[in-house]
Amino acid sequence: MNADRFAALLVDYCLEVRAGQQILIRSTTLAAPLLLALQRAVLERDAWPLVRPSLPDQEAQFWAAARDVHLDAFPATDLTEAQGIDAFLRIDAPENTRALAAVDPARLARALRAREPIREATLARRWCGTIWPTPAGAQQAGLSTSDFTAFIARTLFLDRDDPVAAWSALSESQARLISRLSTCSEVRIEGEGTDLTVDVSGRTWVNSDGRRNMPSGEVFTGPIETSASGRIHYSIPTSPRGLEVAGISLEFREGVVVSARAERGDDVLQAMLASDDGARRLGEIGIGTNFGVDRAIGSTLVDEKMGGTVHLALGRSYPETGGTNESAVHWDMICDLRQGGRLTADGEPILVDGRFVQSD
């Protein structure tokens, strides 16, 4: 994959870097080609690259050695940096997608709560999350490294002559979808093990066209916090912080999860739900529109954009949607509607068997 071409897309389209800005960039050393290309690109725009690569196994060893103080607090310099930057870029480039499998989920949830001020300060800036292909990511996706690299390039539209034009075209398509959804009240999701309704009255749908996540391809909003009713089954596994959770089934009543189980990783699910009161309510409903993502690869960043799927996040709402749910958690879970599923808005079909239905 051409790192310079990718860096230009991130710097100009996603982050809109301007002279004098400070751009915080975090990843692992496995993303070195992209990190170096980003450093050059940011410098060429008379801005400041703050490149923060992590070492192999660094995160796993941190959690293994962390004491109570490291779980219940954070270094002041991290907050100062988050408050001082103009933009933040996170690049997923794992050496081991299961590096944190042995970490107690309760410890992770505890630290997540403590670091909420840093997270809020970062989200208040311009931010973007993306992915760099690694052998570990390829293995998790069940692909060769070269095939995985080509897959990621397609999801990013880097295989197109003009990636920015391609993202702009998707943005226009999503704007038309939003125009259909913006006046609806009830969204219903139906499928195997799933019959869930949420109220989105008065909420704002957001056009996620690559400015914040790359790859992107979704429209999303924050449902009314007390409205979720019914049950939903997520057949696509999810991996919060590298801890795989699969076969999740949730039941909602008056917006709150009243029953939850997972076929694998149930301890992680229960620990996250116990993080705080807001973790049991929905903060987001999103509809994937990127048909370049034609298979799940174990990366939520990518999988949630898959055309023909819908995802719902437990926890924190995005304020720009009108959502008010507060939580240290924001956990996207993906429901596959491509075989026998449907999504309707006030009874009007939007997705049937994973394909968008044109309005009359």
mmCIF file of C-alpha atoms in Angstrom:
data_model
loop_
_atom_site.group_PDB
_atom_site.id
_atom_site.type_symbol
_atom_site.label_atom_id
_atom_site.label_comp_id
_atom_site.label_asym_id
_atom_site.label_seq_id
_atom_site.Cartn_x
_atom_site.Cartn_y
_atom_site.Cartn_z
ATOM 1 C CA MET A 1 0.000 0.000 0.000
ATOM 2 C CA ASN A 2 1.333 3.423 -0.927
ATOM 3 C CA ALA A 3 2.027 5.096 2.430
ATOM 4 C CA ASP A 4 2.498 8.582 0.953
ATOM 5 C CA ARG A 5 -0.852 8.422 -0.861
ATOM 6 C CA PHE A 6 -2.540 7.195 2.324
ATOM 7 C CA ALA A 7 -0.883 9.936 4.390
ATOM 8 C CA ALA A 8 -2.085 12.622 1.987
ATOM 9 C CA LEU A 9 -5.672 11.354 2.299
ATOM 10 C CA LEU A 10 -5.462 11.406 6.104
ATOM 11 C CA VAL A 11 -3.775 14.793 6.380
ATOM 12 C CA ASP A 12 -5.787 16.689 3.785
ATOM 13 C CA TYR A 13 -9.212 15.010 3.698
ATOM 14 C CA CYS A 14 -9.629 13.587 7.194
ATOM 15 C CA LEU A 15 -7.728 15.999 9.449
ATOM 16 C CA GLU A 16 -7.566 19.116 7.220
ATOM 17 C CA VAL A 17 -4.173 20.021 8.647
ATOM 18 C CA ARG A 18 -3.289 23.718 8.581
ATOM 19 C CA ALA A 19 -0.074 25.627 9.226
ATOM 20 C CA GLY A 20 0.891 25.897 12.889
ATOM 21 C CA GLN A 21 -1.378 23.087 14.100
ATOM 22 C CA GLN A 22 -0.213 20.338 16.447
ATOM 23 C CA ILE A 23 -1.186 16.863 15.233
ATOM 24 C CA LEU A 24 -0.943 13.964 17.703
ATOM 25 C CA ILE A 25 -0.385 10.607 15.970
ATOM 26 C CA ARG A 26 -0.449 7.286 17.859
ATOM 27 C CA SER A 27 0.215 3.756 16.605
ATOM 28 C CA THR A 28 2.643 0.873 16.976
ATOM 29 C CA THR A 29 6.073 0.602 15.389
ATOM 30 C CA LEU A 30 4.563 -1.792 12.830
ATOM 31 C CA ALA A 31 2.982 1.237 11.149
ATOM 32 C CA ALA A 32 6.400 2.859 10.661
ATOM 33 C CA PRO A 33 5.997 3.395 6.879
ATOM 34 C CA LEU A 34 2.762 5.326 7.436
ATOM 35 C CA LEU A 35 4.071 7.165 10.519
ATOM 36 C CA LEU A 36 7.090 8.431 8.577
ATOM 37 C CA ALA A 37 4.912 9.415 5.613
ATOM 38 C CA LEU A 38 2.569 11.286 7.953
ATOM 39 C CA GLN A 39 5.479 13.089 9.585
ATOM 40 C CA ARG A 40 6.645 14.283 6.163
ATOM 41 C CA ALA A 41 3.142 15.297 5.114
ATOM 42 C CA VAL A 42 2.427 17.260 8.305
ATOM 43 C CA LEU A 43 5.808 19.037 8.107
ATOM 44 C CA GLU A 44 5.178 19.922 4.444
ATOM 45 C CA ARG A 45 2.020 21.726 5.583
ATOM 46 C CA ASP A 46 3.989 23.803 8.117
ATOM 47 C CA ALA A 47 2.346 21.979 11.025
ATOM 48 C CA TRP A 48 3.796 19.997 13.941
ATOM 49 C CA PRO A 49 3.706 16.165 13.935
ATOM 50 C CA LEU A 50 3.640 14.693 17.447
ATOM 51 C CA VAL A 51 4.374 11.047 16.611
ATOM 52 C CA ARG A 52 3.901 8.599 19.504
ATOM 53 C CA PRO A 53 4.738 4.999 18.475
ATOM 54 C CA SER A 54 4.349 2.190 21.020
ATOM 55 C CA LEU A 55 6.720 -0.754 21.318
ATOM 56 C CA PRO A 56 5.798 -4.396 20.673
ATOM 57 C CA ASP A 57 4.070 -5.885 23.738
ATOM 58 C CA GLN A 58 4.173 -2.495 25.499
ATOM 59 C CA GLU A 59 0.447 -2.327 26.236
ATOM 60 C CA ALA A 60 0.196 -5.901 27.524
ATOM 61 C CA GLN A 61 3.178 -5.382 29.819
ATOM 62 C CA PHE A 62 1.703 -2.120 31.108
ATOM 63 C CA TRP A 63 -1.515 -3.841 32.192
ATOM 64 C CA ALA A 64 0.407 -6.720 33.724
ATOM 65 C CA ALA A 65 2.491 -4.384 35.902
ATOM 66 C CA ALA A 66 -0.061 -1.596 36.566
ATOM 67 C CA ARG A 67 -0.859 -0.947 40.231
ATOM 68 C CA ASP A 68 -3.995 0.581 41.741
ATOM 69 C CA VAL A 69 -2.781 4.138 41.154
ATOM 70 C CA HIS A 70 -2.410 3.415 37.439
ATOM 71 C CA LEU A 71 -5.972 2.094 37.213
ATOM 72 C CA ASP A 72 -7.646 4.904 39.140
ATOM 73 C CA ALA A 73 -5.743 7.937 37.837
ATOM 74 C CA PHE A 74 -3.745 9.155 34.846
ATOM 75 C CA PRO A 75 -0.603 11.254 34.264
ATOM 76 C CA ALA A 76 -1.419 14.949 34.143
ATOM 77 C CA THR A 77 0.726 15.408 31.038
ATOM 78 C CA ASP A 78 -1.644 13.150 29.048
ATOM 79 C CA LEU A 79 -4.546 15.491 29.755
ATOM 80 C CA THR A 80 -2.446 18.576 29.060
ATOM 81 C CA GLU A 81 -1.423 17.153 25.697
ATOM 82 C CA ALA A 82 -5.011 16.207 24.794
ATOM 83 C CA GLN A 83 -6.171 19.724 25.627
ATOM 84 C CA GLY A 84 -3.351 21.378 23.644
ATOM 85 C CA ILE A 85 -3.487 19.543 20.327
ATOM 86 C CA ASP A 86 -5.491 20.561 17.263
ATOM 87 C CA ALA A 87 -6.114 17.054 15.913
ATOM 88 C CA PHE A 88 -5.590 13.427 16.881
ATOM 89 C CA LEU A 89 -4.989 10.395 14.671
ATOM 90 C CA ARG A 90 -5.061 6.815 15.978
ATOM 91 C CA ILE A 91 -3.777 4.054 13.707
ATOM 92 C CA ASP A 92 -4.593 0.429 14.544
ATOM 93 C CA ALA A 93 -1.550 -1.691 13.650
ATOM 94 C CA PRO A 94 -1.478 -4.661 16.032
ATOM 95 C CA GLU A 95 1.419 -7.043 16.493
ATOM 96 C CA ASN A 96 -0.937 -9.431 18.303
ATOM 97 C CA THR A 97 -4.694 -8.984 18.113
ATOM 98 C CA ARG A 98 -5.104 -10.985 21.334
ATOM 99 C CA ALA A 99 -2.359 -9.296 23.336
ATOM 100 C CA LEU A 100 -4.748 -8.364 26.155
ATOM 101 C CA ALA A 101 -6.586 -11.689 26.351
ATOM 102 C CA ALA A 102 -5.184 -12.415 29.834
ATOM 103 C CA VAL A 103 -6.004 -8.988 31.283
ATOM 104 C CA ASP A 104 -8.858 -8.886 33.788
ATOM 105 C CA PRO A 105 -11.743 -7.055 32.018
ATOM 106 C CA ALA A 106 -12.660 -5.368 35.315
ATOM 107 C CA ARG A 107 -9.211 -3.740 35.424
ATOM 108 C CA LEU A 108 -9.679 -2.394 31.909
ATOM 109 C CA ALA A 109 -13.153 -1.060 32.725
ATOM 110 C CA ARG A 110 -11.801 0.584 35.880
ATOM 111 C CA ALA A 111 -9.030 2.362 33.971
ATOM 112 C CA LEU A 112 -11.479 3.356 31.254
ATOM 113 C CA ARG A 113 -13.578 5.209 33.821
ATOM 114 C CA ALA A 114 -10.535 6.973 35.274
ATOM 115 C CA ARG A 115 -9.343 8.190 31.855
ATOM 116 C CA GLU A 116 -12.662 9.711 30.828
ATOM 117 C CA PRO A 117 -11.362 13.339 31.054
ATOM 118 C CA ILE A 118 -8.620 12.511 28.532
ATOM 119 C CA ARG A 119 -11.100 10.847 26.209
ATOM 120 C CA GLU A 120 -13.505 13.799 26.373
ATOM 121 C CA ALA A 121 -10.710 16.298 25.709
ATOM 122 C CA THR A 122 -9.557 14.288 22.693
ATOM 123 C CA LEU A 123 -13.068 13.966 21.246
ATOM 124 C CA ALA A 124 -13.485 17.728 21.535
ATOM 125 C CA ARG A 125 -10.691 18.114 18.949
ATOM 126 C CA ARG A 126 -10.654 16.984 15.353
ATOM 127 C CA TRP A 127 -9.930 13.260 15.426
ATOM 128 C CA CYS A 128 -9.715 10.265 13.154
ATOM 129 C CA GLY A 129 -9.154 6.546 13.589
ATOM 130 C CA THR A 130 -7.681 4.366 10.858
ATOM 131 C CA ILE A 131 -5.901 1.065 10.228
ATOM 132 C CA TRP A 132 -2.574 -0.128 8.821
ATOM 133 C CA PRO A 133 -2.334 -3.743 7.625
ATOM 134 C CA THR A 134 -0.123 -6.073 9.693
ATOM 135 C CA PRO A 135 0.432 -9.844 9.605
ATOM 136 C CA ALA A 136 -1.546 -10.198 12.846
ATOM 137 C CA GLY A 137 -4.493 -8.324 11.351
ATOM 138 C CA ALA A 138 -4.309 -10.510 8.247
ATOM 139 C CA GLN A 139 -4.274 -13.674 10.328
ATOM 140 C CA GLN A 140 -7.305 -12.524 12.301
ATOM 141 C CA ALA A 141 -9.124 -11.756 9.044
ATOM 142 C CA GLY A 142 -8.246 -15.183 7.631
ATOM 143 C CA LEU A 143 -6.315 -13.686 4.718
ATOM 144 C CA SER A 144 -2.752 -13.631 3.479
ATOM 145 C CA THR A 145 -0.896 -10.437 4.306
ATOM 146 C CA SER A 146 -0.912 -9.337 0.657
ATOM 147 C CA ASP A 147 -4.642 -10.049 0.255
ATOM 148 C CA PHE A 148 -5.377 -8.274 3.523
ATOM 149 C CA THR A 149 -3.376 -5.238 2.396
ATOM 150 C CA ALA A 150 -5.347 -5.128 -0.859
ATOM 151 C CA PHE A 151 -8.610 -5.492 1.090
ATOM 152 C CA ILE A 152 -7.735 -2.546 3.358
ATOM 153 C CA ALA A 153 -6.754 -0.426 0.340
ATOM 154 C CA ARG A 154 -10.182 -1.112 -1.214
ATOM 155 C CA THR A 155 -12.025 -0.136 1.971
ATOM 156 C CA LEU A 156 -10.051 3.122 2.035
ATOM 157 C CA PHE A 157 -10.785 3.758 -1.691
ATOM 158 C CA LEU A 158 -7.032 3.927 -2.251
ATOM 159 C CA ASP A 159 -7.553 1.601 -5.224
ATOM 160 C CA ARG A 160 -9.464 4.413 -6.978
ATOM 161 C CA ASP A 161 -7.863 6.991 -9.275
ATOM 162 C CA ASP A 162 -9.176 9.779 -7.042
ATOM 163 C CA PRO A 163 -9.904 8.601 -3.470
ATOM 164 C CA VAL A 164 -11.207 12.000 -2.368
ATOM 165 C CA ALA A 165 -13.718 12.071 -5.233
ATOM 166 C CA ALA A 166 -14.848 8.556 -4.276
ATOM 167 C CA TRP A 167 -15.399 9.591 -0.656
ATOM 168 C CA SER A 168 -17.256 12.693 -1.812
ATOM 169 C CA ALA A 169 -19.566 10.533 -3.944
ATOM 170 C CA LEU A 170 -20.287 8.279 -0.965
ATOM 171 C CA SER A 171 -20.975 11.358 1.133
ATOM 172 C CA GLU A 172 -23.620 12.478 -1.367
ATOM 173 C CA SER A 173 -25.236 9.030 -1.350
ATOM 174 C CA GLN A 174 -25.329 9.020 2.437
ATOM 175 C CA ALA A 175 -26.858 12.503 2.454
ATOM 176 C CA ARG A 176 -29.772 11.112 0.446
ATOM 177 C CA LEU A 177 -30.164 8.294 2.956
ATOM 178 C CA ILE A 178 -30.184 10.787 5.803
ATOM 179 C CA SER A 179 -32.931 12.776 4.091
ATOM 180 C CA ARG A 180 -35.090 9.621 4.270
ATOM 181 C CA LEU A 181 -34.262 8.994 7.924
ATOM 182 C CA SER A 182 -34.371 12.526 9.288
ATOM 183 C CA THR A 183 -38.164 12.685 9.602
ATOM 184 C CA CYS A 184 -38.727 9.185 10.941
ATOM 185 C CA SER A 185 -39.537 8.329 14.549
ATOM 186 C CA GLU A 186 -39.185 4.572 14.952
ATOM 187 C CA VAL A 187 -36.410 2.376 13.598
ATOM 188 C CA ARG A 188 -36.998 -1.365 13.752
ATOM 189 C CA ILE A 189 -34.355 -4.064 13.266
ATOM 190 C CA GLU A 190 -35.478 -7.621 12.478
ATOM 191 C CA GLY A 191 -33.462 -10.756 11.907
ATOM 192 C CA GLU A 192 -32.520 -14.076 13.439
ATOM 193 C CA GLY A 193 -32.846 -13.659 17.204
ATOM 194 C CA THR A 194 -33.560 -9.964 16.680
ATOM 195 C CA ASP A 195 -36.621 -7.743 16.926
ATOM 196 C CA LEU A 196 -35.618 -4.371 18.351
ATOM 197 C CA THR A 197 -37.167 -0.916 18.080
ATOM 198 C CA VAL A 198 -35.660 2.442 18.999
ATOM 199 C CA ASP A 199 -37.055 5.960 18.882
ATOM 200 C CA VAL A 200 -34.967 8.533 16.998
ATOM 201 C CA SER A 201 -37.524 11.381 17.031
ATOM 202 C CA GLY A 202 -35.838 14.759 16.835
ATOM 203 C CA ARG A 203 -32.343 13.304 16.743
ATOM 204 C CA THR A 204 -29.743 14.335 14.153
ATOM 205 C CA TRP A 205 -28.326 11.789 11.708
ATOM 206 C CA VAL A 206 -24.611 12.265 10.977
ATOM 207 C CA ASN A 207 -22.966 11.623 7.607
ATOM 208 C CA SER A 208 -19.778 9.684 8.409
ATOM 209 C CA ASP A 209 -17.878 10.028 5.142
ATOM 210 C CA GLY A 210 -14.260 9.465 6.153
ATOM 211 C CA ARG A 211 -13.619 12.685 8.008
ATOM 212 C CA ARG A 212 -13.456 10.945 11.377
ATOM 213 C CA ASN A 213 -12.928 7.280 10.623
ATOM 214 C CA MET A 214 -10.979 5.992 7.660
ATOM 215 C CA PRO A 215 -12.334 3.756 6.267
ATOM 216 C CA SER A 216 -15.815 5.046 6.902
ATOM 217 C CA GLY A 217 -19.180 4.628 5.300
ATOM 218 C CA GLU A 218 -22.057 4.946 7.743
ATOM 219 C CA VAL A 219 -24.842 7.211 8.895
ATOM 220 C CA PHE A 220 -25.579 7.288 12.603
ATOM 221 C CA THR A 221 -27.556 8.972 15.338
ATOM 222 C CA GLY A 222 -28.226 8.659 19.063
ATOM 223 C CA PRO A 223 -31.553 6.997 19.907
ATOM 224 C CA ILE A 224 -33.822 8.311 22.646
ATOM 225 C CA GLU A 225 -32.175 6.934 25.766
ATOM 226 C CA THR A 226 -35.308 5.305 27.219
ATOM 227 C CA SER A 227 -36.676 3.898 23.962
ATOM 228 C CA ALA A 228 -34.867 0.663 23.098
ATOM 229 C CA SER A 229 -37.279 -2.247 23.386
ATOM 230 C CA GLY A 230 -36.899 -5.881 22.376
ATOM 231 C CA ARG A 231 -33.990 -8.164 21.721
ATOM 232 C CA ILE A 232 -30.987 -8.236 19.393
ATOM 233 C CA HIS A 233 -28.396 -10.838 18.483
ATOM 234 C CA TYR A 234 -24.958 -9.904 17.156
ATOM 235 C CA SER A 235 -23.497 -12.657 14.982
ATOM 236 C CA ILE A 236 -20.331 -10.707 14.141
ATOM 237 C CA PRO A 237 -17.673 -10.954 16.897
ATOM 238 C CA THR A 238 -16.341 -7.773 18.448
ATOM 239 C CA SER A 239 -12.976 -7.180 20.073
ATOM 240 C CA PRO A 240 -12.882 -4.269 22.542
ATOM 241 C CA ARG A 241 -9.192 -3.698 23.306
ATOM 242 C CA GLY A 242 -8.365 -7.066 21.738
ATOM 243 C CA LEU A 243 -10.664 -9.122 23.950
ATOM 244 C CA GLU A 244 -12.887 -11.168 21.641
ATOM 245 C CA VAL A 245 -16.579 -11.315 22.496
ATOM 246 C CA ALA A 246 -18.860 -13.325 20.219
ATOM 247 C CA GLY A 247 -22.489 -14.386 20.014
ATOM 248 C CA ILE A 248 -23.813 -11.445 22.036
ATOM 249 C CA SER A 249 -27.553 -11.391 22.787
ATOM 250 C CA LEU A 250 -29.130 -8.427 24.564
ATOM 251 C CA GLU A 251 -32.657 -7.707 25.728
ATOM 252 C CA PHE A 252 -33.797 -4.120 26.297
ATOM 253 C CA ARG A 253 -36.685 -2.750 28.281
ATOM 254 C CA GLU A 254 -37.368 1.001 28.477
ATOM 255 C CA GLY A 255 -33.910 1.639 27.063
ATOM 256 C CA VAL A 256 -31.968 -0.485 29.557
ATOM 257 C CA VAL A 257 -30.239 -3.829 29.025
ATOM 258 C CA VAL A 258 -32.127 -6.236 31.298
ATOM 259 C CA SER A 259 -30.556 -9.444 30.024
ATOM 260 C CA ALA A 260 -27.177 -10.045 28.412
ATOM 261 C CA ARG A 261 -25.081 -13.026 27.484
ATOM 262 C CA ALA A 262 -22.219 -13.863 25.149
ATOM 263 C CA GLU A 263 -21.241 -17.267 23.794
ATOM 264 C CA ARG A 264 -17.565 -16.308 24.144
ATOM 265 C CA GLY A 265 -16.155 -13.572 26.368
ATOM 266 C CA ASP A 266 -19.198 -13.257 28.616
ATOM 267 C CA ASP A 267 -16.966 -12.019 31.456
ATOM 268 C CA VAL A 268 -15.878 -9.088 29.287
ATOM 269 C CA LEU A 269 -19.498 -8.271 28.423
ATOM 270 C CA GLN A 270 -20.612 -8.337 32.061
ATOM 271 C CA ALA A 271 -17.639 -6.215 33.207
ATOM 272 C CA MET A 272 -18.318 -3.554 30.573
ATOM 273 C CA LEU A 273 -22.035 -3.436 31.412
ATOM 274 C CA ALA A 274 -21.100 -2.885 35.063
ATOM 275 C CA SER A 275 -18.780 0.031 34.246
ATOM 276 C CA ASP A 276 -21.426 2.672 34.999
ATOM 277 C CA ASP A 277 -25.165 3.311 34.622
ATOM 278 C CA GLY A 278 -24.835 4.595 31.063
ATOM 279 C CA ALA A 279 -23.147 1.409 29.861
ATOM 280 C CA ARG A 280 -26.524 -0.368 29.846
ATOM 281 C CA ARG A 281 -28.136 2.146 27.488
ATOM 282 C CA LEU A 282 -27.633 2.767 23.784
ATOM 283 C CA GLY A 283 -25.572 5.740 22.683
ATOM 284 C CA GLU A 284 -25.634 5.146 18.922
ATOM 285 C CA ILE A 285 -27.374 3.396 16.069
ATOM 286 C CA GLY A 286 -25.507 3.308 12.761
ATOM 287 C CA ILE A 287 -26.107 1.881 9.292
ATOM 288 C CA GLY A 288 -23.110 0.612 7.281
ATOM 289 C CA THR A 289 -22.835 1.728 3.649
ATOM 290 C CA ASN A 290 -19.310 0.717 2.562
ATOM 291 C CA PHE A 291 -19.731 -2.294 0.274
ATOM 292 C CA GLY A 292 -15.957 -2.437 -0.163
ATOM 293 C CA VAL A 293 -16.111 -4.048 3.279
ATOM 294 C CA ASP A 294 -17.549 -7.387 2.201
ATOM 295 C CA ARG A 295 -16.417 -9.490 5.159
ATOM 296 C CA ALA A 296 -15.769 -9.081 8.865
ATOM 297 C CA ILE A 297 -12.082 -8.935 9.781
ATOM 298 C CA GLY A 298 -12.258 -8.588 13.568
ATOM 299 C CA SER A 299 -11.683 -4.833 13.575
ATOM 300 C CA THR A 300 -14.739 -2.867 14.722
ATOM 301 C CA LEU A 301 -13.385 0.240 12.995
ATOM 302 C CA VAL A 302 -13.769 -1.561 9.669
ATOM 303 C CA ASP A 303 -16.501 -4.122 10.352
ATOM 304 C CA GLU A 304 -19.110 -1.574 11.477
ATOM 305 C CA LYS A 305 -18.912 0.128 8.064
ATOM 306 C CA MET A 306 -19.882 -3.059 6.217
ATOM 307 C CA GLY A 307 -22.676 -2.423 3.734
ATOM 308 C CA GLY A 308 -25.819 -4.287 4.738
ATOM 309 C CA THR A 309 -25.239 -4.203 8.481
ATOM 310 C CA VAL A 310 -26.436 -2.096 11.382
ATOM 311 C CA HIS A 311 -24.496 -1.414 14.553
ATOM 312 C CA LEU A 312 -25.575 -0.181 17.942
ATOM 313 C CA ALA A 313 -23.224 1.125 20.604
ATOM 314 C CA LEU A 314 -23.684 0.676 24.305
ATOM 315 C CA GLY A 315 -22.616 3.694 26.323
ATOM 316 C CA ARG A 316 -21.587 7.199 25.417
ATOM 317 C CA SER A 317 -23.613 9.206 22.905
ATOM 318 C CA TYR A 318 -22.122 11.622 20.405
ATOM 319 C CA PRO A 319 -23.497 15.044 21.436
ATOM 320 C CA GLU A 320 -23.819 16.187 17.816
ATOM 321 C CA THR A 321 -26.632 13.659 17.355
ATOM 322 C CA GLY A 322 -28.622 15.098 20.248
ATOM 323 C CA GLY A 323 -27.854 12.027 22.355
ATOM 324 C CA THR A 324 -27.406 12.611 26.068
ATOM 325 C CA ASN A 325 -26.222 9.243 27.406
ATOM 326 C CA GLU A 326 -23.005 9.526 29.413
ATOM 327 C CA SER A 327 -20.622 6.643 30.008
ATOM 328 C CA ALA A 328 -16.939 5.732 29.993
ATOM 329 C CA VAL A 329 -17.933 3.002 27.528
ATOM 330 C CA HIS A 330 -18.666 3.301 23.806
ATOM 331 C CA TRP A 331 -18.888 -0.248 22.469
ATOM 332 C CA ASP A 332 -20.101 -0.842 18.920
ATOM 333 C CA MET A 333 -21.788 -4.180 18.214
ATOM 334 C CA ILE A 334 -22.621 -5.256 14.670
ATOM 335 C CA CYS A 335 -25.819 -6.962 13.520
ATOM 336 C CA ASP A 336 -25.598 -8.608 10.087
ATOM 337 C CA LEU A 337 -28.761 -8.117 8.009
ATOM 338 C CA ARG A 338 -27.409 -9.591 4.767
ATOM 339 C CA GLN A 339 -29.252 -12.895 5.023
ATOM 340 C CA GLY A 340 -32.863 -12.599 6.077
ATOM 341 C CA GLY A 341 -32.663 -9.322 7.979
ATOM 342 C CA ARG A 342 -34.394 -5.999 7.527
ATOM 343 C CA LEU A 343 -34.357 -2.472 8.856
ATOM 344 C CA THR A 344 -37.401 -0.238 8.594
ATOM 345 C CA ALA A 345 -38.051 3.411 9.447
ATOM 346 C CA ASP A 346 -41.659 4.103 10.419
ATOM 347 C CA GLY A 347 -42.525 0.904 8.559
ATOM 348 C CA GLU A 348 -40.724 1.907 5.354
ATOM 349 C CA PRO A 349 -38.059 -0.644 4.295
ATOM 350 C CA ILE A 350 -34.545 0.807 4.296
ATOM 351 C CA LEU A 351 -32.466 -2.401 4.228
ATOM 352 C CA VAL A 352 -33.736 -5.820 3.162
ATOM 353 C CA ASP A 353 -31.324 -8.779 3.025
ATOM 354 C CA GLY A 354 -28.427 -6.333 3.244
ATOM 355 C CA ARG A 355 -29.429 -4.210 0.243
ATOM 356 C CA PHE A 356 -30.775 -0.689 0.327
ATOM 357 C CA VAL A 357 -34.357 -0.290 -0.868
ATOM 358 C CA GLN A 358 -34.978 2.740 -3.048
ATOM 359 C CA SER A 359 -37.770 5.049 -1.937
ATOM 360 C CA ASP A 360 -40.760 5.553 -4.192
#
